[in-house]
XYZ file of C-alpha atoms in Angstrom:
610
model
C 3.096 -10.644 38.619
C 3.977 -12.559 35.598
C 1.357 -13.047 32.706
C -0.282 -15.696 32.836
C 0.774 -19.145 30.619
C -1.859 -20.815 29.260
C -0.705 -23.568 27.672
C 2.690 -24.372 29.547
C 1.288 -28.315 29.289
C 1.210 -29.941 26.487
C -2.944 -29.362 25.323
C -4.668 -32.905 25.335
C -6.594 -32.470 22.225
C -6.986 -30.034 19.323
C -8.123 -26.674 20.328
C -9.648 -24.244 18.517
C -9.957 -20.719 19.881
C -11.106 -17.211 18.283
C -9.269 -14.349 20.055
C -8.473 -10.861 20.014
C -4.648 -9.838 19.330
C -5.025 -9.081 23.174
C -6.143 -12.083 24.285
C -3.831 -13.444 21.514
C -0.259 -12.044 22.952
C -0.876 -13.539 26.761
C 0.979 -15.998 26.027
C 4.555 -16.787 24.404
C 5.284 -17.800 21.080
C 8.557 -19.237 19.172
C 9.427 -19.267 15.548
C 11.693 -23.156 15.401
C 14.569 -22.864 13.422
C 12.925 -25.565 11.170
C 10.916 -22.838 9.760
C 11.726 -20.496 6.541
C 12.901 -16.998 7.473
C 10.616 -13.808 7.455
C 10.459 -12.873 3.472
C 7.398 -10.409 4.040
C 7.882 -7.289 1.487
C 6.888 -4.242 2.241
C 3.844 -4.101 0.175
C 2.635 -7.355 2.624
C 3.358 -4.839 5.538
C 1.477 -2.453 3.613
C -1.308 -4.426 2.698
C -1.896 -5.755 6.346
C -1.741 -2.453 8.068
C -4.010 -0.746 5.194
C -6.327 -3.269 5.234
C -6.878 -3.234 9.097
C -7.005 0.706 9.128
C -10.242 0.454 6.517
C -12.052 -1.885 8.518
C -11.424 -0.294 11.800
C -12.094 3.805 10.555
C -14.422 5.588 8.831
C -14.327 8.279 5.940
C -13.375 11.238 8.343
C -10.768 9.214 10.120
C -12.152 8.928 12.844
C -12.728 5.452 14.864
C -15.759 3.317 13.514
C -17.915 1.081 15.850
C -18.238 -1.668 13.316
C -17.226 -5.425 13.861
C -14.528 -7.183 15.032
C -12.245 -7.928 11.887
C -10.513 -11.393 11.055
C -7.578 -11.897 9.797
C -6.926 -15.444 9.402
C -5.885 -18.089 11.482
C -2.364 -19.338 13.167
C -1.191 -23.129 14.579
C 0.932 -23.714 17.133
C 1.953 -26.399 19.476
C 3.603 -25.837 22.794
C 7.190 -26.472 23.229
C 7.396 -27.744 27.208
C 9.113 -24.521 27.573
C 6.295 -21.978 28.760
C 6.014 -20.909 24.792
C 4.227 -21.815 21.293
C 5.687 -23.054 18.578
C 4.473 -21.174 15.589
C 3.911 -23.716 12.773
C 2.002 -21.721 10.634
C 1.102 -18.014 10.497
C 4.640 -16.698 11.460
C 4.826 -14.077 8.917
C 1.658 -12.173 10.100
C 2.208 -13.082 13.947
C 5.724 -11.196 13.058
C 4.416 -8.175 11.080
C 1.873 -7.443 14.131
C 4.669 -7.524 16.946
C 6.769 -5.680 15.058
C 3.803 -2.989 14.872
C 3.074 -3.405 18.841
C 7.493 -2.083 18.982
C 6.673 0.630 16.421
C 3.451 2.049 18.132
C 5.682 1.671 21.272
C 8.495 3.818 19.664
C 6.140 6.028 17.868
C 4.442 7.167 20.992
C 8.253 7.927 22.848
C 8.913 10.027 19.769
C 5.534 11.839 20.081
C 6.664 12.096 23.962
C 3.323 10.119 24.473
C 4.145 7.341 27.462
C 3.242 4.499 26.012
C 0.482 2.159 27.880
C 2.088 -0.331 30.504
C -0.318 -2.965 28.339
C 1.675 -2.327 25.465
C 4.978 -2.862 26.894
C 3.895 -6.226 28.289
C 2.620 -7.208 24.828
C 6.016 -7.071 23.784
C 8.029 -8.082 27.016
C 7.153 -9.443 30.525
C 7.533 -11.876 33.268
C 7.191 -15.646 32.684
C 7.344 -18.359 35.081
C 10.144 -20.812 33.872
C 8.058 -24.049 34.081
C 11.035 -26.274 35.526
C 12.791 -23.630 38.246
C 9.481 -21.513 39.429
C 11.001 -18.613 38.950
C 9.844 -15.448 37.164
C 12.066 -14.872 34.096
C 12.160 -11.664 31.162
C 10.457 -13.207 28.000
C 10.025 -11.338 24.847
C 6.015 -12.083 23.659
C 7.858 -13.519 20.154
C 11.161 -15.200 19.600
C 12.802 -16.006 16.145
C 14.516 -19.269 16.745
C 16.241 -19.568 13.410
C 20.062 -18.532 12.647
C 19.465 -15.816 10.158
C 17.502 -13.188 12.399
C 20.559 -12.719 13.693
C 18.992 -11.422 17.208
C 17.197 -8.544 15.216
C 13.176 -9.359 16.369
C 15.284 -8.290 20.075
C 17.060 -5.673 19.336
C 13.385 -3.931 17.801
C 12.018 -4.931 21.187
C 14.856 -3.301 23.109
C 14.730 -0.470 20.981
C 18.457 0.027 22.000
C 19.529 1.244 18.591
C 17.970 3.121 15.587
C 16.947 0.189 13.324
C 18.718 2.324 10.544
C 22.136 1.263 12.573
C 21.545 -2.305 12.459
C 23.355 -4.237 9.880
C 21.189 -6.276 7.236
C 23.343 -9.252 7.563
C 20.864 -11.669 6.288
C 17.808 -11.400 3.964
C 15.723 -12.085 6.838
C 17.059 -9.413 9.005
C 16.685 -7.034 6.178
C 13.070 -7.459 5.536
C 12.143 -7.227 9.445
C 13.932 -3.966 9.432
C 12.513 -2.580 6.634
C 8.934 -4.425 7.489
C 9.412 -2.434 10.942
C 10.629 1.009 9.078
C 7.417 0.380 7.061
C 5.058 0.439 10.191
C 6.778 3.398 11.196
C 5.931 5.391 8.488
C 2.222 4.320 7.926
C 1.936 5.714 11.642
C 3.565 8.294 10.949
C 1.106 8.930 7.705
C -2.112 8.463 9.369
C -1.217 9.496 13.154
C 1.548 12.049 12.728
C 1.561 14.212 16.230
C -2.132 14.195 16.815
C -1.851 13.410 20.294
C -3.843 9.643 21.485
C -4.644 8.747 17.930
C -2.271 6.234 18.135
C -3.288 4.900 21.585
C -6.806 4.303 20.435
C -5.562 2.690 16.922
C -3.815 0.471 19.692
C -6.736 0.033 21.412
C -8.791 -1.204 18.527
C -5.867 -2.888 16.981
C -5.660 -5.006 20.174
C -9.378 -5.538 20.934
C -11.487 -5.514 17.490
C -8.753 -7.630 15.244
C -9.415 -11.202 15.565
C -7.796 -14.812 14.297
C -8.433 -18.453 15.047
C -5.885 -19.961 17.193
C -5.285 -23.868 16.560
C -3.159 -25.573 19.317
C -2.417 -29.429 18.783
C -1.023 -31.931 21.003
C 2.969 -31.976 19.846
C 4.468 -30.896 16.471
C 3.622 -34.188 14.375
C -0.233 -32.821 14.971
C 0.585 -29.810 14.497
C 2.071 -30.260 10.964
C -0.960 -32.294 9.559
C -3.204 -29.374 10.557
C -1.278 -27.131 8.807
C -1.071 -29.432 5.610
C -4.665 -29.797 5.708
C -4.946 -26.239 5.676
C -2.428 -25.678 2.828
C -3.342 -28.408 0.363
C -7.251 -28.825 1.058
C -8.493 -25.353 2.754
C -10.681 -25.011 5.679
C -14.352 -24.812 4.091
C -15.373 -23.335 0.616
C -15.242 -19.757 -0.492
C -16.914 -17.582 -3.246
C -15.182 -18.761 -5.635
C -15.707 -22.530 -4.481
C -19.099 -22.232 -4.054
C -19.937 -19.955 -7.468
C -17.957 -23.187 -9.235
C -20.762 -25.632 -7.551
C -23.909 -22.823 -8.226
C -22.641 -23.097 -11.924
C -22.308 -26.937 -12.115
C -25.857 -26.818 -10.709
C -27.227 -24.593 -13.636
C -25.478 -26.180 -16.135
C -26.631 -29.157 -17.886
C -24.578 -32.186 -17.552
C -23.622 -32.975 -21.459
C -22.107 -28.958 -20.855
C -19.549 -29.760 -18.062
C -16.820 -30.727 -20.153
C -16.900 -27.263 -21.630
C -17.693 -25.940 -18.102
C -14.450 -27.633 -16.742
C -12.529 -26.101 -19.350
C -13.876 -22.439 -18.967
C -13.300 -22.462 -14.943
C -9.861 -23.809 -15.451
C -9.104 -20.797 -17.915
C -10.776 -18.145 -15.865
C -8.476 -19.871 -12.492
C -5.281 -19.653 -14.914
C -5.985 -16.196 -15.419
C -6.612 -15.094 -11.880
C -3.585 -17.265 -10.421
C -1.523 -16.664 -13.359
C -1.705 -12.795 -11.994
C -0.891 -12.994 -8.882
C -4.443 -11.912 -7.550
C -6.636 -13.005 -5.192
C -10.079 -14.604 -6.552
C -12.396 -12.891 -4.054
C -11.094 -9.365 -4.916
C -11.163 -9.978 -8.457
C -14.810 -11.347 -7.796
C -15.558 -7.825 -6.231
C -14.592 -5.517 -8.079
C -16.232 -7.744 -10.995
C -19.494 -7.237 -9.647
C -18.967 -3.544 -8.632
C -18.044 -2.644 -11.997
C -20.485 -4.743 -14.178
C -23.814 -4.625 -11.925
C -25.770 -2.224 -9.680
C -25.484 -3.360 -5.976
C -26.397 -1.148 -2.692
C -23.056 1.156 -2.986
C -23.157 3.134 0.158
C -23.125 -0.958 1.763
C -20.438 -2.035 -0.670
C -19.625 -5.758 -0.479
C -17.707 -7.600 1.525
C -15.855 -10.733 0.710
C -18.021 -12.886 2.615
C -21.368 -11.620 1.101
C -20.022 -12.467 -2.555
C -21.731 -15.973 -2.933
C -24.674 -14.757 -1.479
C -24.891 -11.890 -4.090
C -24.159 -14.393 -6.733
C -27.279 -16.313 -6.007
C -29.560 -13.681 -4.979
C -29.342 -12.018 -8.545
C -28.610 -15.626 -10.774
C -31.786 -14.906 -12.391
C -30.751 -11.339 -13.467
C -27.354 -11.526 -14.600
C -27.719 -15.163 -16.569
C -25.783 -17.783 -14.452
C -29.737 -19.418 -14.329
C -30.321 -18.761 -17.758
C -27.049 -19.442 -19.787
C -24.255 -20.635 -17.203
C -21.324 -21.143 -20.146
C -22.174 -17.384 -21.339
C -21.965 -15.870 -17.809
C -18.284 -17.911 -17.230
C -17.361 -16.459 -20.974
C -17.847 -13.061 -19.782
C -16.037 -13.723 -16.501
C -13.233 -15.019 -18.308
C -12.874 -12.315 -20.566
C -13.137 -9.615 -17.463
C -10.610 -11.551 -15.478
C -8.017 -11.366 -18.496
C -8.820 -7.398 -19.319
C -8.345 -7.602 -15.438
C -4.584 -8.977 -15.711
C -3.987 -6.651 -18.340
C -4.695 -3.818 -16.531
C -2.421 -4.464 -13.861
C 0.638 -4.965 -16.508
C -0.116 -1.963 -17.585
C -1.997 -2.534 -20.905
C -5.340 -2.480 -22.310
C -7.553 -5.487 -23.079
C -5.383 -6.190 -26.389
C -2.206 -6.146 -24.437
C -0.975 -3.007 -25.749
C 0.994 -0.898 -23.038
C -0.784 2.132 -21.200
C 1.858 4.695 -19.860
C -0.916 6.162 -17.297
C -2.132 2.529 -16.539
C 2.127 1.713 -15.429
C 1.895 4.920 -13.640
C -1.070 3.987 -11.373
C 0.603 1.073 -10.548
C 4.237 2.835 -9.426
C 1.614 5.264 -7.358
C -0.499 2.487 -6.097
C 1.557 -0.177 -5.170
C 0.307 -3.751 -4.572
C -2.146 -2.832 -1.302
C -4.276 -0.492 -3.303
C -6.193 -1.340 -6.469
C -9.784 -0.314 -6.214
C -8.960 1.664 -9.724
C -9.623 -1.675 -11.234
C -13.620 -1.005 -10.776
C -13.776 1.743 -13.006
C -10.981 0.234 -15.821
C -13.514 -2.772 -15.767
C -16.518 -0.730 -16.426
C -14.351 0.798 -18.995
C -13.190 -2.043 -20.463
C -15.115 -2.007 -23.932
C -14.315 1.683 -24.920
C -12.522 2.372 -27.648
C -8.620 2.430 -27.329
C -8.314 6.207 -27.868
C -11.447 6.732 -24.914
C -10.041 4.051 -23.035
C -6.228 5.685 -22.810
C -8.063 9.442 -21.770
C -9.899 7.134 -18.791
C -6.642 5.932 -17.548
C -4.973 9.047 -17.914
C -8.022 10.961 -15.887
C -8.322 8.051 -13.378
C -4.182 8.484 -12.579
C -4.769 12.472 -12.143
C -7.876 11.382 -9.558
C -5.900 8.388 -7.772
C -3.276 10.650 -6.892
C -4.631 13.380 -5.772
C -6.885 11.026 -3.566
C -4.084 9.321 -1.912
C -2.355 12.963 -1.263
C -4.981 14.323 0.696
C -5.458 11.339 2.574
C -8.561 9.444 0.901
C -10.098 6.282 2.499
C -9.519 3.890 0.207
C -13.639 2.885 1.026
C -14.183 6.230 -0.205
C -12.571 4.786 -3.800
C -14.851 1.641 -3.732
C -17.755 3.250 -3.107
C -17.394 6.040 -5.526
C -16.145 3.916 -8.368
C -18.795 1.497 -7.321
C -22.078 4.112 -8.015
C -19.946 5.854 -11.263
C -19.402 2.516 -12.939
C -23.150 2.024 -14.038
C -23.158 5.426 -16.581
C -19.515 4.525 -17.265
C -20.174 1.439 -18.944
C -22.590 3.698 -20.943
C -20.111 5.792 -22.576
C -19.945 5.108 -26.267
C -18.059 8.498 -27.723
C -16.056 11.290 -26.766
C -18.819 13.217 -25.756
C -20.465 10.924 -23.307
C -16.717 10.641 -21.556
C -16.196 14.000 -21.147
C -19.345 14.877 -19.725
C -19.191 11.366 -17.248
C -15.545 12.946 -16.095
C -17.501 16.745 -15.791
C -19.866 15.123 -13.453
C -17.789 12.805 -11.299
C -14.228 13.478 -11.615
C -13.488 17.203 -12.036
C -16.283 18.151 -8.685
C -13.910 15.492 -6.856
C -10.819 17.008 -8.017
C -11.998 20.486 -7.170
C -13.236 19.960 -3.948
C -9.604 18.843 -2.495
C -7.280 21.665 -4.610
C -7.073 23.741 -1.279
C -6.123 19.949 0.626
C -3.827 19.063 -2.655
C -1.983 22.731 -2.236
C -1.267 22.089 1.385
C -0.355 18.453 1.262
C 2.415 19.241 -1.431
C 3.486 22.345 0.359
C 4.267 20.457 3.637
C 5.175 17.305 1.972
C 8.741 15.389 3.747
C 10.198 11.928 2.493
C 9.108 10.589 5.760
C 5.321 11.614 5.054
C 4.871 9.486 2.339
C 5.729 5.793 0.978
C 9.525 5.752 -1.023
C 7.995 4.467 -4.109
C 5.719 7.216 -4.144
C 7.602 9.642 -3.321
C 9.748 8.353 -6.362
C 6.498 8.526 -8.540
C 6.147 12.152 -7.874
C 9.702 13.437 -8.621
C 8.973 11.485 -11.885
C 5.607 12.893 -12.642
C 7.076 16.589 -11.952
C 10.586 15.964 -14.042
C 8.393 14.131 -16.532
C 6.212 16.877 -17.220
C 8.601 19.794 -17.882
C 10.305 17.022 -20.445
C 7.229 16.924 -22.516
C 6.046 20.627 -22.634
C 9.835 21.248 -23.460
C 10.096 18.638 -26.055
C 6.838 17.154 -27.067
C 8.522 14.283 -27.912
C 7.232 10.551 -27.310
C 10.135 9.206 -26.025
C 9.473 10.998 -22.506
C 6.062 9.174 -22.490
C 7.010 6.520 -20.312
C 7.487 7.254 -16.350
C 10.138 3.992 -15.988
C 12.971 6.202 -17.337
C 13.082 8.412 -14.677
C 12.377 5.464 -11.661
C 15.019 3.071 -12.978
C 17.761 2.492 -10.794
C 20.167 4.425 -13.164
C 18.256 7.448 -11.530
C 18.340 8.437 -7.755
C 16.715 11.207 -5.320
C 19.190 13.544 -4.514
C 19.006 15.157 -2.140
C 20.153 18.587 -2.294
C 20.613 19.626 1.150
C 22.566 16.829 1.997
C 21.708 14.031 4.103
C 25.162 13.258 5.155
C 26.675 16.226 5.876
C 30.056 17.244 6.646
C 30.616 19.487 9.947
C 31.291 22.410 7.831
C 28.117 21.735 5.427
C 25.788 21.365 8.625
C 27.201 24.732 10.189
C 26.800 26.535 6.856
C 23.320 25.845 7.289
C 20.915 28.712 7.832
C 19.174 26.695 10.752
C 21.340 23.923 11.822
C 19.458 22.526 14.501
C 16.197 21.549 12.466
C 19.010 20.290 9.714
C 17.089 16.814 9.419
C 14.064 18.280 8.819
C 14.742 20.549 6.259
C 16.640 17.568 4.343
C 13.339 15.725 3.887
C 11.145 18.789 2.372
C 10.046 18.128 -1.377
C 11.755 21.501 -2.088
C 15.028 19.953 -1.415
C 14.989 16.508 -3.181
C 15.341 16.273 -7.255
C 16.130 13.766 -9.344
C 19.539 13.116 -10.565
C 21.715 10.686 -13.316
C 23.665 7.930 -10.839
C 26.784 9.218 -12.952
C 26.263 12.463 -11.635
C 24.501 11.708 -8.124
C 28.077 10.170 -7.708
C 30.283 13.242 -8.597
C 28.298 15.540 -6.042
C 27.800 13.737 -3.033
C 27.763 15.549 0.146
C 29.385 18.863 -0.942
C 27.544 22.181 -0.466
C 25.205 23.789 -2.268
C 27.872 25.798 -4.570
C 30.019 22.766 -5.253
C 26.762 20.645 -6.536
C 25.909 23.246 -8.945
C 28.432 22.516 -11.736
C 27.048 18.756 -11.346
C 23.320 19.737 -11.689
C 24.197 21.711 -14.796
C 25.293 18.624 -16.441
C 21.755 16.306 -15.609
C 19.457 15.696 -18.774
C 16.759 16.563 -16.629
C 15.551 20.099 -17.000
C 13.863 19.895 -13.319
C 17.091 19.502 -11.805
C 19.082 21.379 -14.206
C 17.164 24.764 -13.613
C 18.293 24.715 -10.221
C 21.775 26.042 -11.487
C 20.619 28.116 -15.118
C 17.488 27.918 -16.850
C 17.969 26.535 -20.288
C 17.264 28.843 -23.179
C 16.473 28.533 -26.642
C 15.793 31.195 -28.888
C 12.660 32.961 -28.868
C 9.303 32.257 -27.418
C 10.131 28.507 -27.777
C 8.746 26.061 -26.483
C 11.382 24.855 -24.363
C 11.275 28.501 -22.758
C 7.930 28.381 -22.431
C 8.805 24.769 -20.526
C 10.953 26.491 -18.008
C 9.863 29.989 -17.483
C 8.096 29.160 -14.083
C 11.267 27.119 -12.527
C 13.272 28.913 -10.508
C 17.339 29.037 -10.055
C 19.280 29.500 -6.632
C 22.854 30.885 -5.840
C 22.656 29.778 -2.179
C 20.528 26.677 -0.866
C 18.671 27.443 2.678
C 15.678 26.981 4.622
C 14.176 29.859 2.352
C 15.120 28.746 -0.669
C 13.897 25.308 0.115
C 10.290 27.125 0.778
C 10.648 28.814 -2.473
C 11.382 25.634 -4.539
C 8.343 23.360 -2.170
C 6.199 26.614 -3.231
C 7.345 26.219 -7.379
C 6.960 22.869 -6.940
C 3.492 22.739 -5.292
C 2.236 24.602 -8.170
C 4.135 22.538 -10.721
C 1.871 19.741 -9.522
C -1.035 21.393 -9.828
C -0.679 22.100 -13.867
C 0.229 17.894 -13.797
C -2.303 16.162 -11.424
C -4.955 19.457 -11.757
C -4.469 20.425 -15.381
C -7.832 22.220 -15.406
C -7.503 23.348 -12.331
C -3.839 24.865 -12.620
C -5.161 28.635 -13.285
C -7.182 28.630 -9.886
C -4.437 27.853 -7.946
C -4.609 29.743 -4.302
């Protein structure tokens, strides 16, 4: 039987309806071709799927019976056709059928059948409202010319999306939104078998967003104006404006005015959004119920619960000073610099490793924020070391709020040295120690496709980095941008492109793909050089590695050597040189390399290594 059209007639009146994603994708939607293209980045895709994945597990990743979780809201209008014209909300409608095709493919490659529910979310029978008949219907169709048919050929999963050509901007970022899906499946769902049914499951039954359906387009395009220029309702940040004007006496709201307006310039003029900023404000500057945390919609509630305690009652201007001078510490941080706008190489680092979807670091540089520079520049570099080796073993990112959340109160009592070293004794080195064994095994077994590309690029450059400084000690290497600029590439030693007679020469040809992606067989390389190698075996690379700058990359063909006992020797005594690249020598290299990151991300740690 077909599924069921709800809204084949025109709807008589405004409706407003809050659904599932299941309830959602009964019906049909369009994208006109009077809309803009799909321009989602990956770090949207990211942020989406991330941000569903926290509310809907817990710590142990395992499925939580919490609420539903909303996600915004969509209008449409219906076309006469049997479908919905998407006027607004096409980028996340998008994003989430493009995840319903990857959880379809990623089952099939997990030889899992995927649920006949699923399929239908994506394709099925539709009555054609002037013949009758029952006609094939894909759930979402991109009306405008630049998707290029690209939304169908995902559903059809006909060809690998790696073989279809970008020939737009908008076909490029729904293949690589889709490729991103992929791979955050892949990360938290790998081959554990009905993992990824239930996150279907929950995806489809727990996530939630309003539905508006007008009359006919002209309707439809005032709602979304007056959701665009004049939001629906007030939020924190609306509401804390209106508590303040309240408090403040009325001769002070000129100066009031001026203070919001600066501490909204700030915000905007960073790209971030209020509400988090709000959060991770309070987190970091007051005690609240950590093992709760706080959720967006509990901010304004917070605010006037404790007015009293943290002086909005008292001195309104004072408390807006302060959250002016937080919020522009706040956009400092995430340029990479301290409070006086001076740069922070670890504080650029943590944000090539985290990426736009994950920030909660900003708690504990905000509780930080008045130690000295030299203090503050030892935080940042312990808080990158701790980041990373959180997000390599698999962390919730809760599990970040809540324990920067409960450490930020002694933080912001650090005043020397001393009191830093013994706040990172008692938080951050039991943390780190606790997941060595977890950090071991999830470099040892680490593949390109087990991890996001940037950082995957972020860890070639911490490892490459680090050899650079013990061998030279010089400050030029202190910056992590010189080896992630484009003049630098992964190479891939084992190469990905093979020729017949590279592939054969192989010690296990038939697992070739896999081997290609192991940590041990990527390095970094000059795009000069990367150039001159290309897909020749092992023995013709060497000559080409001997020539890189990097001392990673060139120890795979000599180890340098300089005299005596220097310290360049002492630099390069551990790496390791091949005369023939296989599946063993790969292990060998993952193995040098696995311990390698230990002395970087686990400096105190390195000598325990098991």
């Amino acid at each position: 039987m077909p599924a069921a059209d709800t809204h084949l007639k025109t709807a008589p009146k405004i409706e407003s309806s809050d659904l599932s994603l299941g309830d959602l994708f009964k019906d049909f939607y369009s994208v006109p071709d009077f809309q803009r293209e799909y321009v989602w980045e990956e770090e949207n895709v990211e942020k989406l799927l991330e941000d569903v994945y926290d509310e809907l597990y817990v710590e142990d990743g395992h499925l939580s019976d919490g609420p539903e979780y909303f996600i915004g809201s969509i209008v449409a209008c219906p076309d006469g056709k049997g479908t919905l014209q998407l006027i607004d909300g096409q980028q996340r409608l998008t994003t989430i059928y493009l995840t319903l095709c990857a959880l379809r493919d990623h089952l099939v490659e997990q030889a899992q059948n995927p649920p006949d529910t699923l399929k239908g979310f994506i394709k099925s029978l539709s009555m054609d409202p002037r013949t009758g008949e029952d006609v094939p219907r894909y759930r979402l169709a991109l009306q405008y010319e630049d998707s290029h048919g690209v939304l169908e050929q995902i559903a059809e999963a006909t060809i690998p999306t790696s073989n279809i050509p970008k020939t737009t901007a908008s076909v490029g970022h729904i293949v690589v939104a889709y490729q991103t899906i992929r791979q955050f499946l892949t990360v938290n769902f790998g081959v554990e078998t009905g993992r990824a049914k239930q996150f279907f499951a929950a995806f489809m039954s727990r996530v939630k967003l309003i539905r508006i359906i007008t009359p006919n387009l002209a309707h439809a395009l005032k709602v979304f104006e007056t959701i665009n220029d004049r939001g629906i309702g007030l939020n924190a940040m609306d509401l804390l404006k209106n508590l303040l004007f309240m408090r403040t006496k009325s001769t002070d709201y000129p100066k009031l005015k001026d203070r919001w307006k600066s501490l909204i310039d700030v915000i905007n003029g960073c790209g971030e959004k209020p509400l988090r900023f709000l959060r991770y404000y309070i987190m970091s500057q007051y005690e609240i119920d950590w093992s709760k945390g706080l959720r967006e919609d509990e901010i304004y509630q917070w605010f006037v619960e404790n007015s009293g305690e943290i002086g909005i009652n008292s001195d309104p201007l004072g408390f807006v000073a302060r959250l002016v001078i937080s919020a522009e510490a706040y956009a400092r941080f995430l340029e990479g610099k301290d409070t006086q706008g001076v740069p922070i190489p670890y504080l650029e680092n943590i944000s090539a490793l985290a990426g736009a979807a994950v920030r909660q670091h900003l708690i504990l540089l905000l509780a930080g924020q008045n130690l000295s520079r030299d203090l503050f520049v030892e935080l940042c570099r312990q808080i990158e070391n701790l980041f990373f080796c959180n997000l390599i073993t698999r962390e919730p990112t809760k599990t970040f709020e809540r324990n920067f959340a409960r450490w930020s109160s002694e933080l912001r009592q650090v005043k020397d040295s001393a009191g830093l070293k013994a706040f990172t004794d008692k938080y951050f080195a039991p943390d780190l120690a606790s997941r060595a064994r977890e950090f071991d095994f999830a470099i040892s077994e680490l593949t390109q496709s087990r991890i996001q590309q940037y950082r995957l690029r972020y860890i070639l450059a911490k490892l490459t980095q680090h050899i650079e400084q013990q061998a030279w000690g010089n400050p030029a290497h202190a910056s992590l941008n010189q080896y992630i600029e484009g003049a630098v590439h992964i190479e891939h030693i084992l190469p990905q492109t093979p020729t017949p007679v590279v592939r054969a020469a192989f010690d296990k040809p038939d697992e070739y793909e896999s081997w290609v992606e192991r940590l041990g067989n990527l390095t970094l390389l000059e795009k000069t050089i990367n150039g001159s190698v290309s897909n020749d075996a092992y023995s013709a690379k060497k000559p080409g590695y001997a020539q890189s700058s990097f001392l990673l990359t060139k120890s795979l063909a000599s180890k340098p050597n300089v005299g005596v006992n220097t310290q360049l020797n002492r630099a390069v005594k551990d790496l390791l040189q091949f005369d023939e690249w296989n599946s063993s020598t790969i292990v060998r290299r993952q193995q040098m390399l696995t311990s390698l990151a230990r002395r970087v991300w686990m400096p105190d740690l390195a000598d325990s290594a098991t």
